[in-house]
Short mmCIF file of C-alpha atoms and ligand atoms in Angstrom, two decimals:
data_model
loop_
_atom_site.label_atom_id
_atom_site.label_comp_id
_atom_site.label_asym_id
_atom_site.label_seq_id
_atom_site.Cartn_x
_atom_site.Cartn_y
_atom_site.Cartn_z
CA UNK O 1 14.42 -39.22 44.76
CA UNK O 2 10.95 -37.67 44.66
CA UNK O 3 9.11 -40.74 43.40
CA UNK O 4 10.92 -43.14 45.72
CA UNK O 5 10.28 -40.81 48.62
CA UNK O 6 6.56 -40.96 47.91
CA UNK O 7 6.47 -44.70 47.51
CA UNK O 8 8.84 -45.53 50.36
CA UNK O 9 8.89 -42.54 52.71
CA UNK O 10 10.21 -44.60 55.66
CA UNK O 11 12.69 -47.46 55.97
CA UNK O 12 9.89 -49.79 57.10
CA UNK O 13 8.06 -49.10 53.82
CA UNK O 14 10.87 -50.87 51.94
CA UNK O 15 10.89 -53.96 54.16
CA UNK O 16 7.99 -55.76 52.45
CA UNK O 17 9.69 -55.47 49.07
CA UNK O 18 13.03 -56.58 50.55
CA UNK O 19 11.41 -59.70 52.02
CA UNK O 20 9.83 -60.54 48.68
CA UNK O 21 13.17 -60.40 46.88
CA UNK O 22 15.34 -62.27 49.37
CA UNK O 23 15.54 -66.03 49.83
CA UNK O 24 14.12 -67.09 53.18
CA UNK O 25 17.55 -68.08 54.60
CA UNK O 26 18.98 -64.62 53.75
CA UNK O 27 16.01 -62.85 55.32
CA UNK O 28 16.34 -64.93 58.48
CA UNK O 29 20.03 -64.13 58.62
CA UNK O 30 19.32 -60.40 58.44
CA UNK O 31 16.26 -60.14 60.63
CA UNK O 32 16.95 -62.57 63.43
CA UNK O 33 18.30 -61.79 66.87
CA UNK O 34 19.18 -64.62 69.20
CA UNK O 35 17.36 -66.61 71.89
CA UNK O 36 13.86 -65.23 72.11
CA UNK O 37 14.70 -62.06 70.13
CA UNK O 38 14.17 -60.20 73.37
CA UNK O 39 17.16 -57.84 73.06
CA UNK O 40 16.37 -57.13 69.43
CA UNK O 41 12.74 -56.26 70.16
CA UNK O 42 13.63 -54.34 73.30
CA UNK O 43 15.99 -52.07 71.33
CA UNK O 44 12.97 -50.77 69.44
CA UNK O 45 10.67 -50.60 72.46
CA UNK O 46 13.10 -48.35 74.28
CA UNK O 47 13.45 -46.06 71.30
CA UNK O 48 9.67 -45.73 71.01
CA UNK O 49 9.48 -44.32 74.54
CA UNK O 50 11.80 -41.37 74.14
CA UNK O 51 10.32 -37.98 73.33
CA UNK O 52 11.53 -34.51 72.58
CA UNK O 53 9.80 -31.42 73.92
CA UNK O 54 10.11 -28.68 71.31
CA UNK O 55 10.87 -25.03 72.01
CA UNK O 56 9.85 -22.35 69.56
CA UNK O 57 10.13 -18.67 68.70
CA UNK O 58 13.69 -18.91 67.48
CA UNK O 59 13.06 -17.83 63.89
CA UNK O 60 13.78 -19.98 60.86
CA UNK O 61 16.87 -22.12 60.64
CA UNK O 62 18.51 -24.22 57.98
CA UNK O 63 19.77 -27.44 59.50
CA UNK O 64 23.44 -28.25 59.13
CA UNK O 65 24.14 -31.93 59.85
CA UNK O 66 27.90 -31.84 59.46
CA UNK O 67 29.57 -33.82 62.23
CA UNK O 68 33.20 -33.97 63.28
CA UNK O 69 34.62 -37.23 64.52
CA UNK O 70 38.34 -37.74 65.14
CA UNK O 71 39.93 -35.52 62.51
CA UNK O 72 37.20 -36.10 59.92
CA UNK O 73 34.09 -34.16 59.03
CA UNK O 74 31.10 -36.18 57.86
CA UNK O 75 27.97 -34.82 56.15
CA UNK O 76 25.66 -36.51 58.67
CA UNK O 77 25.90 -37.84 62.22
CA UNK O 78 25.43 -41.47 61.18
CA UNK O 79 27.32 -44.20 59.34
CA UNK O 80 27.03 -47.77 58.12
CA UNK O 81 27.72 -50.47 60.74
CA UNK O 82 29.73 -53.60 59.87
CA UNK O 83 27.57 -56.42 58.56
CA UNK O 84 29.23 -59.77 57.93
CA UNK O 85 28.27 -61.93 54.94
CA UNK O 86 26.73 -58.85 53.39
CA UNK O 87 26.53 -60.43 49.95
CA UNK O 88 24.52 -63.30 51.33
CA UNK O 89 21.87 -60.71 52.17
CA UNK O 90 22.19 -59.02 48.80
CA UNK O 91 24.84 -59.99 46.26
CA UNK O 92 27.45 -57.30 45.68
CA UNK O 93 26.21 -55.24 48.63
CA UNK O 94 29.65 -54.40 50.06
CA UNK O 95 30.82 -52.46 47.03
CA UNK O 96 27.45 -50.76 46.48
CA UNK O 97 27.38 -49.57 50.09
CA UNK O 98 30.98 -48.41 49.98
CA UNK O 99 30.34 -46.34 46.85
CA UNK O 100 27.24 -44.71 48.31
CA UNK O 101 28.88 -43.96 51.65
CA UNK O 102 31.80 -42.38 49.86
CA UNK O 103 29.54 -40.28 47.67
CA UNK O 104 27.43 -38.92 50.52
CA UNK O 105 30.41 -38.59 52.87
CA UNK O 106 29.41 -40.92 55.68
CA UNK O 107 31.59 -43.78 56.98
CA UNK O 108 31.24 -47.32 55.71
CA UNK O 109 32.56 -50.10 57.94
CA UNK O 110 33.72 -53.26 56.21
CA UNK O 111 33.39 -56.41 58.33
CA UNK O 112 36.23 -58.93 58.67
CA UNK O 113 33.74 -61.54 57.51
CA UNK O 114 32.27 -59.65 54.59
CA UNK O 115 32.05 -61.27 51.17
CA UNK O 116 34.25 -58.68 49.45
CA UNK O 117 37.89 -58.29 50.43
CA UNK O 118 39.57 -55.40 52.21
CA UNK O 119 41.37 -54.54 48.98
CA UNK O 120 38.43 -54.74 46.60
CA UNK O 121 36.25 -52.47 48.78
CA UNK O 122 39.07 -50.12 49.77
CA UNK O 123 39.33 -48.96 46.17
CA UNK O 124 35.99 -47.21 46.46
CA UNK O 125 36.56 -45.50 49.78
CA UNK O 126 39.11 -42.80 48.96
CA UNK O 127 41.13 -43.50 52.10
CA UNK O 128 38.07 -42.86 54.29
CA UNK O 129 37.01 -46.41 55.03
CA UNK O 130 36.52 -48.02 58.42
CA UNK O 131 37.62 -51.63 58.91
CA UNK O 132 36.03 -53.82 61.57
CA UNK O 133 38.28 -56.43 63.14
CA UNK O 134 37.09 -59.64 64.70
CA UNK O 135 40.27 -60.30 66.65
CA UNK O 136 41.87 -63.48 65.32
CA UNK O 137 43.65 -65.81 67.69
CA UNK O 138 46.57 -66.16 65.28
CA UNK O 139 48.49 -62.92 65.70
CA UNK O 140 50.17 -63.31 62.31
CA UNK O 141 46.75 -63.22 60.71
CA UNK O 142 45.79 -60.26 62.86
CA UNK O 143 48.87 -58.29 61.93
CA UNK O 144 48.45 -59.13 58.28
CA UNK O 145 44.80 -57.98 58.36
CA UNK O 146 45.85 -54.70 59.96
CA UNK O 147 48.56 -54.20 57.35
CA UNK O 148 46.17 -54.95 54.51
CA UNK O 149 43.61 -52.49 55.89
CA UNK O 150 46.21 -49.79 56.34
CA UNK O 151 47.76 -50.41 52.90
CA UNK O 152 44.29 -50.21 51.35
CA UNK O 153 43.72 -46.78 52.89
CA UNK O 154 41.29 -47.56 55.72
CA UNK O 155 41.41 -44.81 58.24
CA UNK O 156 39.56 -46.09 61.31
CA UNK O 157 39.79 -49.49 62.98
CA UNK O 158 36.70 -50.82 64.76
CA UNK O 159 37.43 -53.74 67.09
CA UNK O 160 34.42 -55.81 68.04
CA UNK O 161 34.43 -56.96 71.63
CA UNK O 162 30.99 -58.46 72.16
CA UNK O 163 31.58 -61.98 70.84
CA UNK O 164 33.53 -63.78 73.56
CA UNK O 165 31.46 -66.81 72.56
CA UNK O 166 29.15 -67.44 69.65
CA UNK O 167 25.46 -67.02 70.37
CA UNK O 168 22.83 -69.69 69.83
CA UNK O 169 21.12 -67.97 66.86
CA UNK O 170 18.24 -70.43 66.89
CA UNK O 171 16.49 -68.92 63.87
CA UNK O 172 19.63 -69.25 61.75
CA UNK O 173 19.90 -72.91 62.60
CA UNK O 174 16.31 -73.51 61.62
CA UNK O 175 16.75 -71.60 58.37
CA UNK O 176 19.96 -73.53 57.56
CA UNK O 177 22.02 -70.37 57.06
CA UNK O 178 25.63 -71.02 56.05
CA UNK O 179 28.41 -69.55 53.95
CA UNK O 180 28.51 -70.44 51.16
CA UNK O 181 24.77 -71.20 51.17
CA UNK O 182 24.04 -74.92 51.48
CA UNK O 183 22.99 -76.44 48.22
CA UNK O 184 20.03 -78.65 48.98
CA UNK O 185 16.47 -78.84 47.73
CA UNK O 186 15.25 -76.34 50.27
CA UNK O 187 17.83 -73.62 49.52
CA UNK O 188 17.65 -74.24 45.75
CA UNK O 189 13.92 -73.73 45.96
CA UNK O 190 14.29 -70.56 48.08
CA UNK O 191 16.85 -69.15 45.65
CA UNK O 192 14.76 -70.13 42.61
CA UNK O 193 11.79 -68.13 43.84
CA UNK O 194 14.09 -65.14 44.47
CA UNK O 195 15.30 -64.60 40.88
CA UNK O 196 16.83 -61.13 41.41
CA UNK O 197 18.96 -62.45 44.26
CA UNK O 198 20.01 -65.49 42.19
CA UNK O 199 20.96 -63.37 39.19
CA UNK O 200 22.99 -61.24 41.60
CA UNK O 201 24.86 -64.35 42.77
CA UNK O 202 25.59 -65.30 39.15
CA UNK O 203 27.04 -61.82 38.60
CA UNK O 204 28.99 -61.43 41.83
CA UNK O 205 29.83 -65.04 42.67
CA UNK O 206 28.91 -67.30 45.57
CA UNK O 207 29.12 -65.44 48.91
CA UNK O 208 32.25 -66.38 50.86
CA UNK O 209 34.56 -64.75 53.43
CA UNK O 210 36.66 -62.95 50.84
CA UNK O 211 39.15 -61.29 53.20
CA UNK O 212 39.76 -64.52 55.10
CA UNK O 213 40.27 -66.62 51.93
CA UNK O 214 43.99 -66.03 51.99
CA UNK O 215 44.43 -67.63 55.43
CA UNK O 216 42.08 -70.52 54.75
CA UNK O 217 44.11 -71.44 51.72
CA UNK O 218 47.44 -71.01 53.44
CA UNK O 219 46.24 -73.49 56.06
CA UNK O 220 45.24 -75.93 53.37
CA UNK O 221 41.54 -75.48 54.09
CA UNK O 222 40.16 -75.38 50.59
CA UNK O 223 36.59 -75.45 51.83
CA UNK O 224 35.28 -72.84 54.19
CA UNK O 225 34.14 -74.86 57.12
CA UNK O 226 30.95 -74.18 59.00
CA UNK O 227 31.70 -72.08 62.05
CA UNK O 228 35.18 -71.18 60.83
CA UNK O 229 34.94 -67.47 61.60
CA UNK O 230 33.48 -68.12 65.02
CA UNK O 231 36.07 -70.71 65.95
CA UNK O 232 39.14 -68.78 64.79
CA UNK O 233 38.13 -65.37 66.06
CA UNK O 234 36.40 -63.43 68.76
CA UNK O 235 37.28 -65.37 71.87
CA UNK O 236 40.68 -63.94 72.45
CA UNK O 237 40.20 -60.26 73.09
CA UNK O 238 41.50 -58.78 76.31
CA UNK O 239 43.16 -55.51 77.31
CA UNK O 240 46.65 -56.81 76.43
CA UNK O 241 45.48 -57.73 72.97
CA UNK O 242 44.15 -54.18 72.55
CA UNK O 243 47.47 -52.77 73.65
CA UNK O 244 49.22 -54.84 71.00
CA UNK O 245 46.85 -53.61 68.29
CA UNK O 246 47.36 -50.04 69.49
CA UNK O 247 51.07 -50.37 68.76
CA UNK O 248 50.39 -51.47 65.20
CA UNK O 249 47.40 -49.39 64.07
CA UNK O 250 48.30 -45.76 63.59
CA UNK O 251 44.82 -44.29 63.05
CA UNK O 252 41.84 -43.97 65.41
CA UNK O 253 40.63 -47.15 67.14
CA UNK O 254 36.99 -47.63 68.12
CA UNK O 255 36.01 -50.38 70.56
CA UNK O 256 32.61 -51.80 69.58
CA UNK O 257 30.16 -53.69 71.76
CA UNK O 258 30.80 -52.20 75.19
CA UNK O 259 27.80 -51.83 77.48
CA UNK O 260 29.13 -51.43 81.02
CA UNK O 261 30.42 -48.13 82.39
CA UNK O 262 33.41 -49.80 84.09
CA UNK O 263 34.55 -51.24 80.75
CA UNK O 264 33.93 -47.85 79.15
CA UNK O 265 36.04 -46.05 81.71
CA UNK O 266 38.87 -48.51 81.28
CA UNK O 267 38.64 -48.37 77.48
CA UNK O 268 39.44 -44.65 77.57
CA UNK O 269 43.08 -45.55 78.24
CA UNK O 270 43.30 -47.90 75.28
CA UNK O 271 41.23 -46.56 72.39
CA UNK O 272 40.03 -43.33 70.80
CA UNK O 273 36.30 -43.96 71.03
CA UNK O 274 33.82 -46.47 72.35
CA UNK O 275 30.88 -47.82 70.41
CA UNK O 276 27.95 -48.95 72.53
CA UNK O 277 26.08 -51.82 70.95
CA UNK O 278 24.29 -55.05 71.72
CA UNK O 279 25.04 -56.24 68.19
CA UNK O 280 21.50 -55.52 67.07
CA UNK O 281 20.28 -58.03 69.67
CA UNK O 282 22.22 -60.89 68.10
CA UNK O 283 24.58 -61.84 70.92
CA UNK O 284 23.32 -61.64 74.52
CA UNK O 285 19.56 -61.83 74.55
CA UNK O 286 19.56 -60.52 78.14
CA UNK O 287 21.32 -57.30 77.21
CA UNK O 288 19.66 -53.92 77.76
CA UNK O 289 19.39 -51.43 74.92
CA UNK O 290 22.67 -49.53 74.57
CA UNK O 291 20.58 -46.36 74.86
CA UNK O 292 19.74 -47.29 78.43
CA UNK O 293 23.39 -47.36 79.44
CA UNK O 294 24.40 -44.33 77.36
CA UNK O 295 23.51 -41.48 79.78
CA UNK O 296 25.48 -43.08 82.60
CA UNK O 297 28.49 -43.76 80.41
CA UNK O 298 28.41 -40.25 78.97
CA UNK O 299 28.33 -38.88 82.48
CA UNK O 300 31.29 -41.00 83.56
CA UNK O 301 33.39 -40.30 80.48
CA UNK O 302 32.70 -36.57 80.27
CA UNK O 303 31.74 -34.66 77.15
CA UNK O 304 34.96 -34.91 75.20
CA UNK O 305 35.42 -38.65 74.73
CA UNK O 306 33.68 -39.85 71.52
CA UNK O 307 30.82 -42.29 71.96
CA UNK O 308 29.22 -44.11 69.06
CA UNK O 309 26.10 -46.23 69.36
CA UNK O 310 23.95 -48.67 67.39
CA UNK O 311 21.26 -51.35 67.74
CA UNK O 312 17.73 -50.71 66.61
CA UNK O 313 18.12 -47.27 65.02
CA UNK O 314 15.75 -47.38 62.06
CA UNK O 315 15.03 -43.71 61.36
CA UNK O 316 16.16 -40.14 61.62
CA UNK O 317 14.00 -39.88 64.73
CA UNK O 318 16.01 -42.68 66.30
CA UNK O 319 19.31 -41.06 65.38
CA UNK O 320 18.16 -37.79 66.96
CA UNK O 321 17.30 -39.67 70.16
CA UNK O 322 20.75 -41.23 70.29
CA UNK O 323 22.42 -37.87 69.86
CA UNK O 324 20.24 -36.17 72.45
CA UNK O 325 21.06 -38.84 75.00
CA UNK O 326 24.77 -38.25 74.58
CA UNK O 327 26.12 -40.14 71.55
CA UNK O 328 28.35 -38.36 69.06
CA UNK O 329 27.56 -40.67 66.20
CA UNK O 330 24.98 -43.35 65.41
CA UNK O 331 25.76 -46.42 63.36
CA UNK O 332 23.09 -48.20 61.37
CA UNK O 333 23.04 -51.84 60.32
CA UNK O 334 19.85 -53.48 59.04
CA UNK O 335 18.15 -50.38 57.52
CA UNK O 336 20.81 -50.04 54.82
CA UNK O 337 20.49 -53.74 54.08
CA UNK O 338 16.71 -53.39 53.81
CA UNK O 339 17.23 -50.62 51.26
CA UNK O 340 19.65 -52.59 49.17
CA UNK O 341 17.60 -55.79 49.28
CA UNK O 342 14.46 -53.87 48.31
CA UNK O 343 15.82 -51.73 45.50
CA UNK O 344 19.47 -52.53 44.87
CA UNK O 345 22.03 -49.79 45.31
CA UNK O 346 19.46 -47.05 44.76
CA UNK O 347 17.63 -48.48 47.79
CA UNK O 348 20.72 -48.08 49.96
CA UNK O 349 21.06 -44.50 48.71
CA UNK O 350 17.38 -44.05 49.49
CA UNK O 351 17.87 -45.36 53.04
CA UNK O 352 20.51 -42.68 53.51
CA UNK O 353 18.19 -40.05 52.04
CA UNK O 354 15.29 -41.02 54.33
CA UNK O 355 17.33 -40.95 57.53
CA UNK O 356 19.06 -37.70 56.66
CA UNK O 357 15.84 -36.01 55.57
CA UNK O 358 14.08 -37.09 58.77
CA UNK O 359 16.90 -35.64 60.89
CA UNK O 360 16.87 -32.38 58.93
CA UNK O 361 13.13 -32.09 59.31
CA UNK O 362 13.27 -32.60 63.09
CA UNK O 363 16.10 -30.09 63.43
CA UNK O 364 14.18 -27.47 61.49
CA UNK O 365 11.04 -28.14 63.51
CA UNK O 366 12.87 -27.50 66.75
CA UNK O 367 14.95 -24.68 65.26
CA UNK O 368 18.26 -26.45 65.84
CA UNK O 369 20.74 -25.16 63.31
CA UNK O 370 23.41 -27.75 63.99
CA UNK O 371 23.94 -30.97 65.91
CA UNK O 372 25.27 -29.17 68.97
CA UNK O 373 22.03 -27.15 69.14
CA UNK O 374 19.99 -30.27 68.73
CA UNK O 375 21.70 -31.91 71.69
CA UNK O 376 20.50 -29.09 73.93
CA UNK O 377 16.81 -29.89 73.33
CA UNK O 378 14.80 -31.39 76.16
CA UNK O 379 14.55 -35.14 76.06
CA UNK O 380 11.79 -37.03 77.87
CA UNK O 381 12.28 -40.63 78.86
CA UNK O 382 9.68 -43.30 79.56
CA UNK O 383 9.46 -44.42 83.21
CA UNK O 384 11.23 -47.75 82.63
CA UNK O 385 14.14 -46.21 80.82
CA UNK O 386 17.13 -46.29 83.14
CA UNK O 387 19.21 -49.29 84.05
CA UNK O 388 20.54 -48.46 87.50
CA UNK O 389 20.93 -44.88 88.65
CA UNK O 390 22.79 -41.88 87.30
CA UNK O 391 24.40 -41.08 90.66
C1 FMN D 401 23.28 -59.64 59.47
C2 FMN D 401 24.20 -58.95 60.45
C3 FMN D 401 25.56 -59.23 60.42
C4 FMN D 401 26.41 -58.57 61.30
N1 FMN D 401 27.76 -58.79 61.21
C5 FMN D 401 28.61 -58.09 62.00
C6 FMN D 401 30.02 -58.20 61.85
O1 FMN D 401 30.51 -58.89 60.97
N2 FMN D 401 30.80 -57.48 62.70
C7 FMN D 401 30.28 -56.68 63.69
O2 FMN D 401 31.03 -56.06 64.44
N3 FMN D 401 28.96 -56.54 63.82
C8 FMN D 401 28.11 -57.20 63.00
N4 FMN D 401 26.76 -57.03 63.13
C9 FMN D 401 26.25 -56.06 64.09
C10 FMN D 401 26.13 -54.69 63.45
O3 FMN D 401 27.40 -54.12 63.24
C11 FMN D 401 25.34 -53.72 64.32
O4 FMN D 401 25.89 -53.73 65.62
C12 FMN D 401 23.86 -54.05 64.38
O5 FMN D 401 23.38 -54.48 63.14
C13 FMN D 401 23.12 -52.80 64.82
O6 FMN D 401 21.78 -53.02 64.91
P1 FMN D 401 20.71 -52.65 63.74
O7 FMN D 401 20.88 -53.71 62.69
O8 FMN D 401 19.46 -52.74 64.46
O9 FMN D 401 21.08 -51.28 63.22
C14 FMN D 401 25.89 -57.67 62.25
C15 FMN D 401 24.52 -57.42 62.26
C16 FMN D 401 23.68 -58.03 61.37
C17 FMN D 401 22.21 -57.70 61.39
#
């Protein structure tokens, strides 16, 4: 790792190389938000304005990042968020990420609309995988997905709630993003000038919704239609639906995408954890940063109920801020994809190394020997931080 760490000491240092290696449509897919990219940009602005006042004279400490969540113990307080069409971003990414996550003992979340199937990825996760469900309208498909995930050893179910309607995704339209990629002069040209990506596609096959294949075919849809995932899923989630899933899924359930404290309070009766997120700024461009709603939700839910968070966390510094404001665990989307697009699977491993090393360094600088200690440090928030009041 030494040489990589000198050349690419931060996630952002890998981005230029990632952009060079990806076709334009894949880069737009990864790096776009929606609307005016306001929510996506705001996620980062908010993070920039959080500070930590150090306290000293506590002697030397060796940081221990081990974090318990449900009945598991992870080696770090962060994991890999679900990213759909992962192999469109970098061919073969799902399996590379699963292997790395398993090796370094952090969770990997496979998306319903990934390009590798539940079964093919499950093999690499040693019964520790997380499966993300976009709730299908057809309950037979839903139940079959849950059975396949459970049979393949996935331990945690993440249900995504923040897509009651598809978002406009203007940049994706302009870039012509689709699955499988459209074959026209423009995309052929973009792929041709991205030879590493194209060779990856030759090796791993054309990106498609591998887990959903089975249902497409059973419905006689040989071709994956544009908008299929959006039209069949996501619009049907309500509290009854959650109750039904609860009866089927035996392991922990995490509800992803909540932002409002009333939803969070209600969710406590239905699931084992909530996961605050604005989908990396890809859904509701008007949404605040999930960090802005976190302190209030933590206060309302008390200290025991697990809260996960994502959206805009690009570094160990960012993860520390999330933990100090009350999250138990931080999930990370684009940074792992930047790593893998820049340097293949060693880049994803490097992204993990960077974030973990940054957290360790901060903990040792503030003499926090474990995550619980770290959470007691004094956090300072910029004046525009809060949405509403904490009362
Ligand atoms: C390209 C891309 C695809 C995504 N696909 C999914 C998905 O299939 N399911 C889901 O729940 N969230 C999905 N998300 C949202 C991520 O799980 C996560 O909430 C978001 O990426 C966090 O923000 P970050 O990328 O700034 O870390 C996707 C995000 C990106 C960037």
